[in-house]
Short mmCIF file of C-alpha atoms and ligand atoms in Angstrom, two decimals:
data_model
loop_
_atom_site.label_atom_id
_atom_site.label_comp_id
_atom_site.label_asym_id
_atom_site.label_seq_id
_atom_site.Cartn_x
_atom_site.Cartn_y
_atom_site.Cartn_z
CA UNK W 91 -1.57 -22.44 -29.89
CA UNK W 92 -2.06 -24.89 -27.06
CA UNK W 93 -2.64 -23.39 -23.63
CA UNK W 94 0.75 -23.02 -22.09
CA UNK W 95 1.42 -25.00 -18.95
CA UNK W 96 3.46 -23.26 -16.31
CA UNK W 97 5.33 -25.42 -13.87
CA UNK W 98 3.67 -26.39 -10.62
CA UNK W 99 6.92 -26.69 -8.73
CA UNK W 100 8.15 -23.79 -6.72
CA UNK W 101 11.80 -23.01 -7.36
CA UNK W 102 11.65 -24.31 -10.88
CA UNK W 103 12.93 -21.85 -13.47
CA UNK W 104 9.99 -20.43 -15.37
CA UNK W 105 11.84 -17.90 -17.50
CA UNK W 106 15.39 -17.98 -18.71
CA UNK W 107 17.14 -15.41 -20.85
CA UNK W 108 20.54 -16.22 -22.32
CA UNK W 109 22.95 -13.85 -24.00
CA UNK W 110 20.33 -11.31 -25.00
CA UNK W 111 21.73 -8.58 -27.22
CA UNK W 112 19.75 -5.55 -28.31
CA UNK W 113 21.34 -2.67 -30.17
CA UNK W 114 19.88 0.71 -30.93
CA UNK W 115 21.64 3.07 -33.32
CA UNK W 116 24.83 4.08 -31.59
CA UNK W 117 24.44 2.02 -28.43
CA UNK W 118 24.01 -1.47 -27.08
CA UNK W 119 21.07 -1.39 -24.69
CA UNK W 120 21.42 -5.07 -23.72
CA UNK W 121 24.83 -6.64 -23.98
CA UNK W 122 24.78 -10.43 -23.61
CA UNK W 123 22.32 -10.38 -20.74
CA UNK W 124 21.57 -13.55 -18.79
CA UNK W 125 18.58 -13.54 -16.46
CA UNK W 126 16.36 -16.18 -14.92
CA UNK W 127 13.18 -16.22 -12.90
CA UNK W 128 12.01 -18.95 -10.56
CA UNK W 129 8.45 -19.85 -9.79
CA UNK W 130 7.06 -17.93 -6.85
CA UNK W 131 9.94 -15.46 -6.54
CA UNK W 132 10.31 -11.73 -6.86
CA UNK W 133 13.40 -11.06 -8.91
CA UNK W 134 14.35 -7.39 -9.00
CA UNK W 135 16.03 -5.87 -12.00
CA UNK W 136 18.00 -2.96 -10.61
CA UNK W 137 19.88 -0.33 -12.52
CA UNK W 138 20.13 3.35 -13.14
CA UNK W 139 18.18 5.18 -15.75
CA UNK W 140 19.29 4.01 -19.16
CA UNK W 141 20.83 0.78 -17.87
CA UNK W 142 18.66 -1.25 -20.23
CA UNK W 143 16.00 -2.63 -17.86
CA UNK W 144 12.91 -1.64 -19.83
CA UNK W 145 14.50 -2.74 -23.07
CA UNK W 146 15.20 -6.21 -21.69
CA UNK W 147 11.68 -6.64 -20.43
CA UNK W 148 10.19 -5.22 -23.62
CA UNK W 149 11.97 -8.08 -25.36
CA UNK W 150 10.39 -10.60 -22.99
CA UNK W 151 7.01 -9.00 -23.58
CA UNK W 152 7.36 -9.13 -27.36
CA UNK W 153 7.56 -5.38 -27.95
CA UNK W 154 11.16 -5.46 -29.15
CA UNK W 155 12.93 -8.24 -30.96
CA UNK W 156 16.37 -9.12 -29.63
CA UNK W 157 19.25 -9.03 -32.11
CA UNK W 158 20.41 -12.31 -30.64
CA UNK W 159 19.96 -14.51 -27.61
CA UNK W 160 17.43 -17.03 -26.38
CA UNK W 161 14.25 -16.84 -24.36
CA UNK W 162 13.11 -20.04 -22.67
CA UNK W 163 9.87 -20.58 -20.80
CA UNK W 164 9.81 -23.63 -18.60
CA UNK W 165 12.91 -24.89 -20.29
CA UNK W 166 11.47 -24.59 -23.78
CA UNK W 167 12.84 -22.12 -26.29
CA UNK W 168 10.18 -19.70 -27.51
CA UNK W 169 9.82 -16.83 -29.98
CA UNK W 170 7.84 -14.02 -28.41
CA UNK W 171 7.01 -11.91 -31.40
CA UNK W 172 4.26 -9.75 -29.91
CA UNK W 173 2.61 -8.88 -26.59
CA UNK W 174 -0.27 -11.11 -27.65
CA UNK W 175 2.15 -14.03 -27.82
CA UNK W 176 3.60 -13.03 -24.48
CA UNK W 177 0.16 -13.06 -22.90
CA UNK W 178 -0.46 -16.53 -24.34
CA UNK W 179 2.73 -17.64 -22.64
CA UNK W 180 1.37 -16.32 -19.36
CA UNK W 181 3.49 -13.19 -19.30
CA UNK W 182 1.98 -9.87 -18.26
CA UNK W 183 3.68 -6.51 -18.11
CA UNK W 184 2.76 -3.22 -16.53
CA UNK W 185 4.64 -0.55 -18.33
CA UNK W 186 5.70 2.84 -17.11
CA UNK W 187 2.86 4.33 -19.12
CA UNK W 188 -0.53 2.72 -18.78
CA UNK W 189 -2.77 1.63 -21.60
CA UNK W 190 -6.24 2.21 -20.17
CA UNK W 191 -9.14 3.94 -21.93
CA UNK W 192 -9.88 7.04 -19.83
CA UNK W 193 -13.57 7.36 -20.71
CA UNK W 194 -14.34 3.70 -19.91
CA UNK W 195 -14.91 2.39 -16.43
CA UNK W 196 -12.72 -0.15 -14.67
CA UNK W 197 -14.84 -3.16 -15.64
CA UNK W 198 -14.95 -2.14 -19.30
CA UNK W 199 -11.19 -1.71 -19.31
CA UNK W 200 -10.63 -5.16 -17.88
CA UNK W 201 -13.11 -6.63 -20.40
CA UNK W 202 -11.21 -4.98 -23.28
CA UNK W 203 -8.26 -7.24 -22.68
CA UNK W 204 -10.26 -10.45 -22.84
CA UNK W 205 -10.70 -12.31 -26.07
CA UNK W 206 -13.39 -14.92 -25.44
CA UNK W 207 -16.07 -12.64 -24.18
CA UNK W 208 -18.57 -13.34 -26.94
CA UNK W 209 -20.40 -10.87 -29.12
CA UNK W 210 -22.48 -9.43 -26.33
CA UNK W 211 -20.08 -9.29 -23.41
CA UNK W 212 -21.51 -10.09 -20.01
CA UNK W 213 -19.97 -7.26 -18.03
CA UNK W 214 -21.65 -8.25 -14.80
CA UNK W 215 -19.65 -11.48 -14.88
CA UNK W 216 -16.45 -9.52 -15.41
CA UNK W 217 -17.35 -7.20 -12.57
CA UNK W 218 -17.98 -10.09 -10.21
CA UNK W 219 -14.65 -11.61 -11.09
CA UNK W 220 -12.88 -8.26 -10.56
CA UNK W 221 -14.39 -8.07 -7.09
CA UNK W 222 -13.19 -11.55 -6.26
CA UNK W 223 -9.67 -10.81 -7.45
CA UNK W 224 -9.68 -7.54 -5.58
CA UNK W 225 -10.58 -9.32 -2.36
CA UNK W 226 -8.20 -12.22 -2.76
CA UNK W 227 -5.20 -10.07 -3.65
CA UNK W 228 -6.05 -7.10 -1.42
CA UNK W 229 -6.35 -4.71 -4.33
CA UNK W 230 -8.70 -1.85 -3.69
CA UNK W 231 -10.55 -0.75 -6.82
CA UNK W 232 -14.02 0.46 -7.66
CA UNK W 233 -15.18 -1.55 -10.71
CA UNK W 234 -17.61 1.20 -11.71
CA UNK W 235 -15.25 4.16 -11.54
CA UNK W 236 -14.21 5.81 -14.77
CA UNK W 237 -10.48 5.69 -15.41
CA UNK W 238 -10.15 9.46 -15.81
CA UNK W 239 -11.58 9.95 -12.36
CA UNK W 240 -9.21 7.71 -10.46
CA UNK W 241 -5.66 8.33 -9.24
CA UNK W 242 -2.57 7.02 -10.98
CA UNK W 243 -2.17 4.52 -8.15
CA UNK W 244 -5.66 3.13 -8.68
CA UNK W 245 -5.09 2.97 -12.44
CA UNK W 246 -2.07 0.85 -11.73
CA UNK W 247 -4.20 -1.46 -9.61
CA UNK W 248 -6.55 -1.84 -12.58
CA UNK W 249 -3.59 -2.87 -14.72
CA UNK W 250 -2.67 -5.45 -12.11
CA UNK W 251 -6.20 -6.80 -12.04
CA UNK W 252 -6.07 -7.13 -15.82
CA UNK W 253 -3.03 -9.37 -15.45
CA UNK W 254 -4.56 -11.42 -12.65
CA UNK W 255 -7.80 -11.79 -14.58
CA UNK W 256 -6.05 -13.60 -17.40
CA UNK W 257 -4.01 -15.55 -14.83
CA UNK W 258 -0.60 -14.24 -15.87
CA UNK W 259 2.11 -16.33 -14.26
CA UNK W 260 5.03 -14.05 -14.98
CA UNK W 261 4.37 -10.46 -14.00
CA UNK W 262 6.71 -7.72 -15.07
CA UNK W 263 6.31 -4.45 -13.20
CA UNK W 264 8.33 -1.59 -14.67
CA UNK W 265 9.17 1.02 -12.01
CA UNK W 266 5.75 0.59 -10.43
CA UNK W 267 6.28 2.73 -7.35
CA UNK W 268 7.28 5.90 -9.18
CA UNK W 269 3.70 7.16 -9.12
CA UNK W 270 2.65 5.87 -5.69
CA UNK W 271 2.42 7.31 -2.21
CA UNK W 272 4.33 5.31 0.42
CA UNK W 273 1.08 3.71 1.58
CA UNK W 274 0.11 2.76 -1.95
CA UNK W 275 3.57 1.28 -2.42
CA UNK W 276 3.05 -0.84 0.70
CA UNK W 277 -0.30 -1.95 -0.68
CA UNK W 278 1.38 -2.94 -3.92
CA UNK W 279 4.00 -4.93 -2.03
CA UNK W 280 1.26 -6.81 -0.20
CA UNK W 281 -0.41 -7.63 -3.49
CA UNK W 282 2.90 -8.83 -4.91
CA UNK W 283 3.32 -11.13 -1.90
CA UNK W 284 -0.15 -12.54 -2.46
CA UNK W 285 0.67 -13.13 -6.11
CA UNK W 286 3.86 -15.05 -5.38
CA UNK W 287 2.13 -17.05 -2.65
CA UNK W 288 -0.27 -18.15 -5.34
CA UNK W 289 2.58 -19.30 -7.53
CA UNK W 290 3.12 -16.33 -9.80
CA UNK W 291 6.61 -14.99 -10.41
CA UNK W 292 7.39 -11.29 -10.47
CA UNK W 293 10.09 -9.26 -12.16
CA UNK W 294 10.29 -5.98 -10.30
CA UNK W 295 12.12 -3.22 -12.14
CA UNK W 296 13.46 -0.34 -10.12
CA UNK W 297 16.34 2.02 -9.56
CA UNK W 298 15.52 2.46 -5.87
CA UNK W 299 17.69 0.41 -3.54
CA UNK W 300 15.43 0.52 -0.52
CA UNK W 301 12.36 -0.87 -2.17
CA UNK W 302 14.27 -3.54 -4.03
CA UNK W 303 15.69 -4.72 -0.71
CA UNK W 304 12.23 -4.73 0.77
CA UNK W 305 10.30 -6.67 -1.83
CA UNK W 306 12.63 -8.98 -3.73
CA UNK W 307 14.13 -12.42 -3.18
CA UNK W 308 16.93 -11.91 -5.66
CA UNK W 309 18.43 -8.89 -7.36
CA UNK W 310 20.16 -8.61 -10.71
CA UNK W 311 22.01 -5.38 -11.36
CA UNK W 312 22.36 -3.97 -14.86
CA UNK W 313 24.83 -1.26 -15.76
CA UNK W 314 25.30 0.10 -19.29
CA UNK W 315 23.37 -2.85 -20.66
CA UNK W 316 25.49 -5.50 -18.94
CA UNK W 317 24.71 -7.72 -15.99
CA UNK W 318 27.04 -6.72 -13.18
CA UNK W 319 25.83 -9.50 -10.91
CA UNK W 320 22.95 -11.34 -9.32
CA UNK W 321 22.69 -11.54 -5.55
CA UNK W 322 20.31 -12.93 -3.00
CA UNK W 323 18.50 -10.07 -1.30
CA UNK W 324 19.20 -11.30 2.20
CA UNK W 325 22.91 -11.51 1.45
CA UNK W 326 23.41 -7.94 0.26
CA UNK W 327 22.91 -4.35 1.38
CA UNK W 328 22.41 -0.82 0.08
CA UNK W 329 26.08 -0.01 -0.15
CA UNK W 330 26.98 -3.08 -2.12
CA UNK W 331 24.08 -2.57 -4.51
CA UNK W 332 24.89 1.10 -5.02
CA UNK W 333 28.44 0.17 -5.84
CA UNK W 334 27.26 -2.42 -8.34
CA UNK W 335 24.94 0.10 -9.95
CA UNK W 336 27.45 2.90 -10.27
CA UNK W 337 30.75 1.07 -10.36
CA UNK W 338 32.32 2.84 -7.42
CA UNK W 339 31.73 3.60 -3.75
CA UNK W 340 29.03 6.16 -3.21
CA UNK W 341 27.74 7.95 -0.18
CA UNK W 342 24.05 7.22 -0.08
CA UNK W 343 23.09 9.23 2.90
CA UNK W 344 24.60 12.65 3.20
CA UNK W 345 25.27 14.29 6.49
CA UNK W 346 22.61 16.96 6.96
CA UNK W 347 24.46 19.81 8.56
CA UNK W 348 22.52 22.42 10.46
CA UNK W 349 23.12 25.88 9.09
CA UNK W 350 22.41 29.35 10.28
CA UNK W 351 18.86 30.11 9.27
CA UNK W 352 18.30 33.82 9.00
CA UNK W 353 16.12 36.27 7.12
CA UNK W 354 13.25 35.43 4.85
CA UNK W 355 14.29 35.22 1.20
CA UNK W 356 11.25 33.89 -0.62
CA UNK W 357 7.74 34.74 0.38
CA UNK W 358 4.77 33.43 -1.54
CA UNK W 359 1.34 34.74 -0.70
CA UNK W 360 -1.97 33.35 -1.95
CA UNK W 361 -0.56 32.11 -5.24
CA UNK W 362 -3.02 30.92 -7.89
CA UNK W 363 -1.72 29.36 -11.10
CA UNK W 364 -3.52 27.89 -14.11
CA UNK W 365 -2.36 24.79 -15.93
CA UNK W 366 -2.16 24.45 -19.71
CA UNK W 367 -5.80 23.40 -19.87
CA UNK W 368 -6.90 26.63 -18.22
CA UNK W 369 -7.81 24.94 -14.95
CA UNK W 370 -6.54 26.17 -11.63
CA UNK W 371 -3.62 23.93 -10.68
CA UNK W 372 -2.26 25.94 -7.74
CA UNK W 373 -5.08 27.11 -5.52
CA UNK W 374 -3.96 29.76 -3.10
CA UNK W 375 -0.58 28.62 -1.83
CA UNK W 376 1.40 30.60 0.76
CA UNK W 377 4.78 29.77 2.27
CA UNK W 378 8.22 31.19 2.87
CA UNK W 379 11.80 30.03 2.69
CA UNK W 380 14.58 31.59 4.70
CA UNK W 381 18.27 32.03 4.13
CA UNK W 382 20.16 28.85 4.97
CA UNK W 383 17.04 26.73 4.85
CA UNK W 384 15.73 24.01 2.54
CA UNK W 385 11.98 23.74 2.26
CA UNK W 386 10.99 20.46 0.64
CA UNK W 387 7.70 20.22 -1.23
CA UNK W 388 6.49 16.64 -1.34
CA UNK W 389 3.50 15.27 -3.20
CA UNK W 390 2.36 12.85 -5.82
CA UNK W 391 3.18 14.25 -9.23
CA UNK W 392 0.48 16.24 -10.96
CA UNK W 393 -0.70 18.04 -7.84
CA UNK W 394 0.50 21.44 -9.06
CA UNK W 395 4.26 21.05 -8.70
CA UNK W 396 5.01 21.94 -12.31
CA UNK W 397 2.76 24.99 -12.34
CA UNK W 398 4.06 26.15 -8.97
CA UNK W 399 7.70 26.01 -9.97
CA UNK W 400 7.11 27.62 -13.35
CA UNK W 401 5.13 30.43 -11.78
CA UNK W 402 7.80 31.06 -9.16
CA UNK W 403 10.46 31.32 -11.82
CA UNK W 404 8.37 33.64 -13.96
CA UNK W 405 7.72 31.19 -16.75
CA UNK W 406 4.00 31.09 -16.10
CA UNK W 407 1.54 33.78 -15.13
CA UNK W 408 -0.11 33.83 -11.71
CA UNK W 409 -2.31 35.70 -9.27
CA UNK W 410 -0.96 36.48 -5.82
CA UNK W 411 2.41 37.80 -4.74
CA UNK W 412 5.92 36.48 -4.83
CA UNK W 413 8.66 38.44 -3.13
CA UNK W 414 12.39 37.84 -3.10
CA UNK W 415 14.18 39.54 -0.22
CA UNK W 416 11.14 41.70 0.34
CA UNK W 417 10.93 42.91 -3.25
CA UNK W 418 7.92 41.88 -5.26
CA UNK W 419 8.88 40.18 -8.52
CA UNK W 420 6.70 40.48 -11.61
CA UNK W 421 4.53 37.58 -12.76
CA UNK W 422 5.65 35.97 -15.99
CA UNK W 423 9.03 37.66 -16.00
CA UNK W 424 12.13 35.50 -15.92
CA UNK W 425 14.54 38.42 -16.31
CA UNK W 426 13.24 39.81 -13.06
CA UNK W 427 14.24 36.55 -11.33
CA UNK W 428 17.67 36.56 -12.91
CA UNK W 429 18.11 40.12 -11.67
CA UNK W 430 17.24 38.98 -8.14
CA UNK W 431 19.72 36.10 -8.22
CA UNK W 432 17.18 33.32 -8.36
CA UNK W 433 18.61 30.05 -9.69
CA UNK W 434 16.37 27.50 -11.38
CA UNK W 435 16.97 23.81 -11.79
CA UNK W 436 13.94 22.72 -13.77
CA UNK W 437 12.34 19.32 -13.98
CA UNK W 438 13.05 18.99 -17.68
CA UNK W 439 16.62 20.09 -18.11
CA UNK W 440 16.68 19.46 -21.85
CA UNK W 441 13.59 21.50 -22.60
CA UNK W 442 13.79 24.26 -20.02
CA UNK W 443 17.42 24.75 -19.07
CA UNK W 444 19.67 23.92 -21.97
CA UNK W 445 20.04 24.51 -25.68
CA UNK W 446 21.09 21.09 -26.90
CA UNK W 447 22.47 22.37 -30.16
CA UNK W 448 24.76 24.95 -28.56
CA UNK W 449 28.20 24.14 -27.20
CA UNK W 450 28.79 23.73 -23.50
CA UNK W 451 30.55 27.06 -23.12
CA UNK W 452 27.62 28.98 -24.57
CA UNK W 453 25.13 27.13 -22.39
CA UNK W 454 27.21 28.06 -19.38
CA UNK W 455 26.93 31.77 -20.07
CA UNK W 456 23.60 31.99 -21.81
CA UNK W 457 21.93 33.84 -18.95
CA UNK W 458 24.71 36.32 -18.52
CA UNK W 459 23.87 37.83 -21.88
CA UNK W 460 20.90 39.56 -20.33
CA UNK W 461 22.80 41.39 -17.64
CA UNK W 462 23.86 44.96 -18.48
CA UNK W 463 27.39 44.36 -17.28
CA UNK W 464 27.62 41.48 -19.67
CA UNK W 465 26.21 43.21 -22.70
CA UNK W 466 28.81 45.92 -22.34
CA UNK W 467 31.40 43.30 -21.72
CA UNK W 468 33.67 42.59 -24.63
CA UNK W 469 33.01 38.88 -24.08
CA UNK W 470 29.50 39.40 -25.28
CA UNK W 471 30.64 40.47 -28.69
CA UNK W 472 33.06 37.60 -29.00
CA UNK W 473 31.35 34.56 -27.48
CA UNK W 474 34.42 32.51 -28.27
CA UNK W 475 36.14 34.31 -25.44
CA UNK W 476 33.84 32.52 -23.03
CA UNK W 477 35.67 29.31 -23.80
CA UNK W 478 38.44 29.78 -21.33
CA UNK W 479 36.30 30.87 -18.35
CA UNK W 480 34.20 27.79 -19.10
CA UNK W 481 37.14 25.55 -18.42
CA UNK W 482 36.97 26.47 -14.77
CA UNK W 483 33.37 25.22 -14.57
CA UNK W 484 34.23 22.03 -16.36
CA UNK W 485 36.86 21.45 -13.70
CA UNK W 486 34.94 22.64 -10.63
CA UNK W 487 31.84 20.70 -11.56
CA UNK W 488 33.77 17.73 -12.96
CA UNK W 489 31.78 17.79 -16.17
CA UNK W 490 33.12 14.98 -18.28
CA UNK W 491 33.29 16.28 -21.80
CA UNK W 492 36.03 16.14 -24.39
CA UNK W 493 35.88 19.91 -24.97
CA UNK W 494 33.88 23.03 -24.12
CA UNK W 495 32.82 23.09 -27.75
CA UNK W 496 30.86 19.88 -27.45
CA UNK W 497 27.16 20.39 -28.06
CA UNK W 498 25.26 19.84 -24.85
CA UNK W 499 22.91 17.30 -26.41
CA UNK W 500 25.78 14.80 -26.55
CA UNK W 501 26.28 14.83 -22.78
CA UNK W 502 24.88 12.22 -20.40
CA UNK W 503 22.04 13.25 -18.08
CA UNK W 504 24.38 13.70 -15.14
CA UNK W 505 26.75 15.92 -17.09
CA UNK W 506 23.88 17.96 -18.48
CA UNK W 507 22.68 18.57 -14.96
CA UNK W 508 26.18 19.64 -13.95
CA UNK W 509 26.16 22.23 -16.74
CA UNK W 510 22.85 23.53 -15.38
CA UNK W 511 24.23 23.66 -11.84
CA UNK W 512 27.43 25.35 -12.95
CA UNK W 513 25.51 28.05 -14.76
CA UNK W 514 22.79 28.57 -12.18
CA UNK W 515 24.93 28.30 -9.09
CA UNK W 516 28.61 28.48 -9.98
CA UNK W 517 28.14 31.71 -11.86
CA UNK W 518 26.27 33.98 -9.54
CA UNK W 519 25.95 33.05 -5.85
CA UNK W 520 22.16 32.73 -5.93
CA UNK W 521 20.01 33.97 -3.08
CA UNK W 522 17.26 31.54 -3.88
CA UNK W 523 17.47 28.19 -5.63
CA UNK W 524 14.34 26.55 -7.00
CA UNK W 525 15.21 22.91 -7.62
CA UNK W 526 12.64 20.62 -9.21
CA UNK W 527 13.36 16.87 -9.15
CA UNK W 528 17.03 17.82 -9.31
CA UNK W 529 18.31 14.25 -9.45
CA UNK W 530 15.67 12.70 -11.66
CA UNK W 531 17.23 10.35 -14.17
CA UNK W 532 20.71 10.76 -12.71
CA UNK W 533 22.94 7.97 -11.53
CA UNK W 534 23.72 7.64 -7.86
CA UNK W 535 27.10 9.28 -8.38
CA UNK W 536 25.67 12.37 -10.06
CA UNK W 537 22.96 12.43 -7.41
CA UNK W 538 25.59 12.64 -4.70
CA UNK W 539 27.18 15.54 -6.58
CA UNK W 540 23.90 17.46 -6.82
CA UNK W 541 23.24 16.91 -3.10
CA UNK W 542 26.64 18.24 -2.18
CA UNK W 543 26.23 21.34 -4.33
CA UNK W 544 22.85 22.09 -2.76
CA UNK W 545 24.14 21.54 0.76
CA UNK W 546 27.12 23.84 0.11
CA UNK W 547 24.72 26.50 -1.10
CA UNK W 548 22.59 26.13 1.98
CA UNK W 549 25.67 26.51 4.16
CA UNK W 550 26.55 29.65 2.19
CA UNK W 551 23.13 31.05 3.08
CA UNK W 552 21.04 30.41 -0.01
CA UNK W 553 17.35 29.69 0.46
CA UNK W 554 16.39 26.48 -1.31
CA UNK W 555 12.97 25.37 -2.45
CA UNK W 556 13.17 21.68 -3.29
CA UNK W 557 10.28 20.18 -5.18
CA UNK W 558 10.82 16.44 -5.43
CA UNK W 559 8.92 13.26 -6.10
CA UNK W 560 11.25 11.02 -4.16
CA UNK W 561 10.60 11.30 -0.44
CA UNK W 562 14.05 10.09 0.47
CA UNK W 563 15.49 12.97 -1.52
CA UNK W 564 13.33 15.31 0.51
CA UNK W 565 14.38 13.62 3.76
CA UNK W 566 18.01 13.80 2.73
CA UNK W 567 18.05 17.52 2.06
CA UNK W 568 15.19 19.42 3.66
CA UNK W 569 14.79 21.17 6.97
CA UNK W 570 11.03 21.32 6.70
CA UNK W 571 8.61 19.58 4.42
CA UNK W 572 5.30 20.83 3.04
CA UNK W 573 2.94 18.50 1.22
CA UNK W 574 1.22 19.68 -1.93
CA UNK W 575 -2.12 18.05 -2.62
CA UNK W 576 -4.51 19.16 -5.36
CA UNK W 577 -2.85 22.53 -5.65
CA UNK W 578 -2.81 23.32 -1.96
CA UNK W 579 -0.40 22.88 0.89
CA UNK W 580 -2.26 20.36 2.98
CA UNK W 581 0.22 20.40 5.83
CA UNK W 582 3.79 20.53 7.08
CA UNK W 583 5.91 17.83 8.66
CA UNK W 584 9.41 16.89 9.68
CA UNK W 585 11.61 15.45 6.96
CA UNK W 586 12.61 12.13 8.44
CA UNK W 587 11.58 8.53 8.07
CA UNK W 588 9.64 8.51 11.31
CA UNK W 589 7.16 10.89 9.65
CA UNK W 590 6.85 8.81 6.49
CA UNK W 591 3.39 7.60 7.38
CA UNK W 592 2.07 11.05 8.18
CA UNK W 593 3.54 12.53 4.99
CA UNK W 594 2.20 9.65 2.92
CA UNK W 595 -1.29 10.22 4.27
CA UNK W 596 -1.09 13.90 3.44
CA UNK W 597 0.08 12.98 -0.07
CA UNK W 598 -3.15 11.03 -0.38
CA UNK W 599 -5.16 14.02 0.77
CA UNK W 600 -5.64 13.14 4.44
CA UNK W 601 -5.18 16.20 6.64
CA UNK W 602 -3.28 15.90 9.90
N1 ADP E 778 13.50 2.76 -29.02
C1 ADP E 778 14.74 3.17 -28.72
N2 ADP E 778 15.55 3.70 -29.67
C2 ADP E 778 16.80 4.10 -29.39
N3 ADP E 778 17.38 4.03 -28.16
C3 ADP E 778 16.62 3.51 -27.17
C4 ADP E 778 15.27 3.06 -27.38
N4 ADP E 778 14.77 2.60 -26.22
C5 ADP E 778 15.75 2.76 -25.30
N5 ADP E 778 16.86 3.31 -25.88
C6 ADP E 778 18.13 3.57 -25.21
O1 ADP E 778 18.59 2.35 -24.66
C7 ADP E 778 19.17 2.56 -23.39
C8 ADP E 778 18.46 1.72 -22.35
O2 ADP E 778 17.17 2.25 -22.17
P1 ADP E 778 16.10 1.61 -21.18
O3 ADP E 778 16.02 0.16 -21.44
O4 ADP E 778 14.85 2.38 -21.33
O5 ADP E 778 16.76 1.86 -19.76
P2 ADP E 778 16.12 1.76 -18.30
O6 ADP E 778 14.76 1.17 -18.42
O7 ADP E 778 17.07 0.93 -17.54
O8 ADP E 778 16.09 3.16 -17.78
C9 ADP E 778 19.10 4.04 -23.12
O9 ADP E 778 20.33 4.62 -23.48
C10 ADP E 778 18.00 4.50 -24.03
O10 ADP E 778 18.18 5.84 -24.40
MG1 MG E 779 12.92 2.04 -17.88
#
């Protein structure tokens, strides 16, 4: 194939999608989507989880084949049948999961993507080029570092260098900030600006309003696979975008009400927890949470959050002590937590909180089966009798389901989370709530619901430990914030935007 010529004129359309349709069994992921990209612009593709953003871009990148619709590059209709084809057309994509070889170093990984390197590749040439790109685009990487040794943020920078090395002109970045500290995200934005200044065009996929407003020139909103609208970034705002995403008015920022903070509920002392590989993931963590207080735990994912939350809820063994209202709970014992009115909203609601194959009403009462009062309760012997008390939860938590008999696996993410909340919170006035990424994958409307439930619980006097990846979620809900870095609490800060910089530095391991 001839080398593809990308337009030299800024503002010329480099990519145009018309009426793209992509169906998966049972759903239409892209429903007649139109989208265009101009030279030198950042066009954000905004939408909630499941809106169809990745699918659309996977079509552009040749991973999926559209059922119908046209793709034009520089006004010419093309068939992009594979990523290799896409790359030939000057398209590069950084997916949510990277494709680097962990045991190779940065230079070797960049070289892997090149095709005319000869039989004996000259890696020193590649390295020199990487250093030039890194300087020109302000991308900090060490060409000699092995992939397994570097952070997720640096791995992403390697992926970007790979695209710049082959002079991609259309860059697709799929939710690139999800794994970055705020400072790394700023660095990425600077690089993106350098790229567009040099004539590249960027499609920036995200579900975060703030960052889309910060980095893009135009925004196209997808909802349930359809384009809701395209707007110029400087002519819109958070509220309008949220409404486009969800289809109704939403309150983005909740009012953080002060509550009466009283006695200590959770006390964690010198906690050590191993990960699944047998390495210490939590290395001597101590903290406490009091009644009426939300302690937020911030940090880049993979710094011990999972192990910490599982240990606290008794799903994972540990060394050290955990007390709830002054009483020491046993390691590796969930029943003990249930007995002490600890509620748990896990990161992976499908795997750790719900039984997908059981009906809603049984999921709502599944934990009650362990309590003595329940096992002597006639309901226990006739689970069907739980149907009618379930109706109250369906109503109180506005779970949209056709019946309480519906198997949980058929619910949307937001409704699944409401079932979890109803069971964990609606059922038993918890003293302590451990919430891990409680709004991950939820739409803005369901997010608002979760926030309100947690704030009501705080007002009622529950102690809440909030482990979250999204700093704005932490800012929205917490009274104090601790930063977890490499299994330790590296410091505390105030949960507001004026401390973003300080928190970001701690997330990167820099002590106050
Ligand atoms: N390979 C697939 N097979 C079946 N369904 C899929 C597949 N990929 C995505 N989907 C579904 O298509 C919809 C859109 O997904 P996706 O494009 O990943 O959304 P987004 O990137 O906006 O979060 C979702 O409902 C998702 O579950
Ligand atoms: Mg996606």
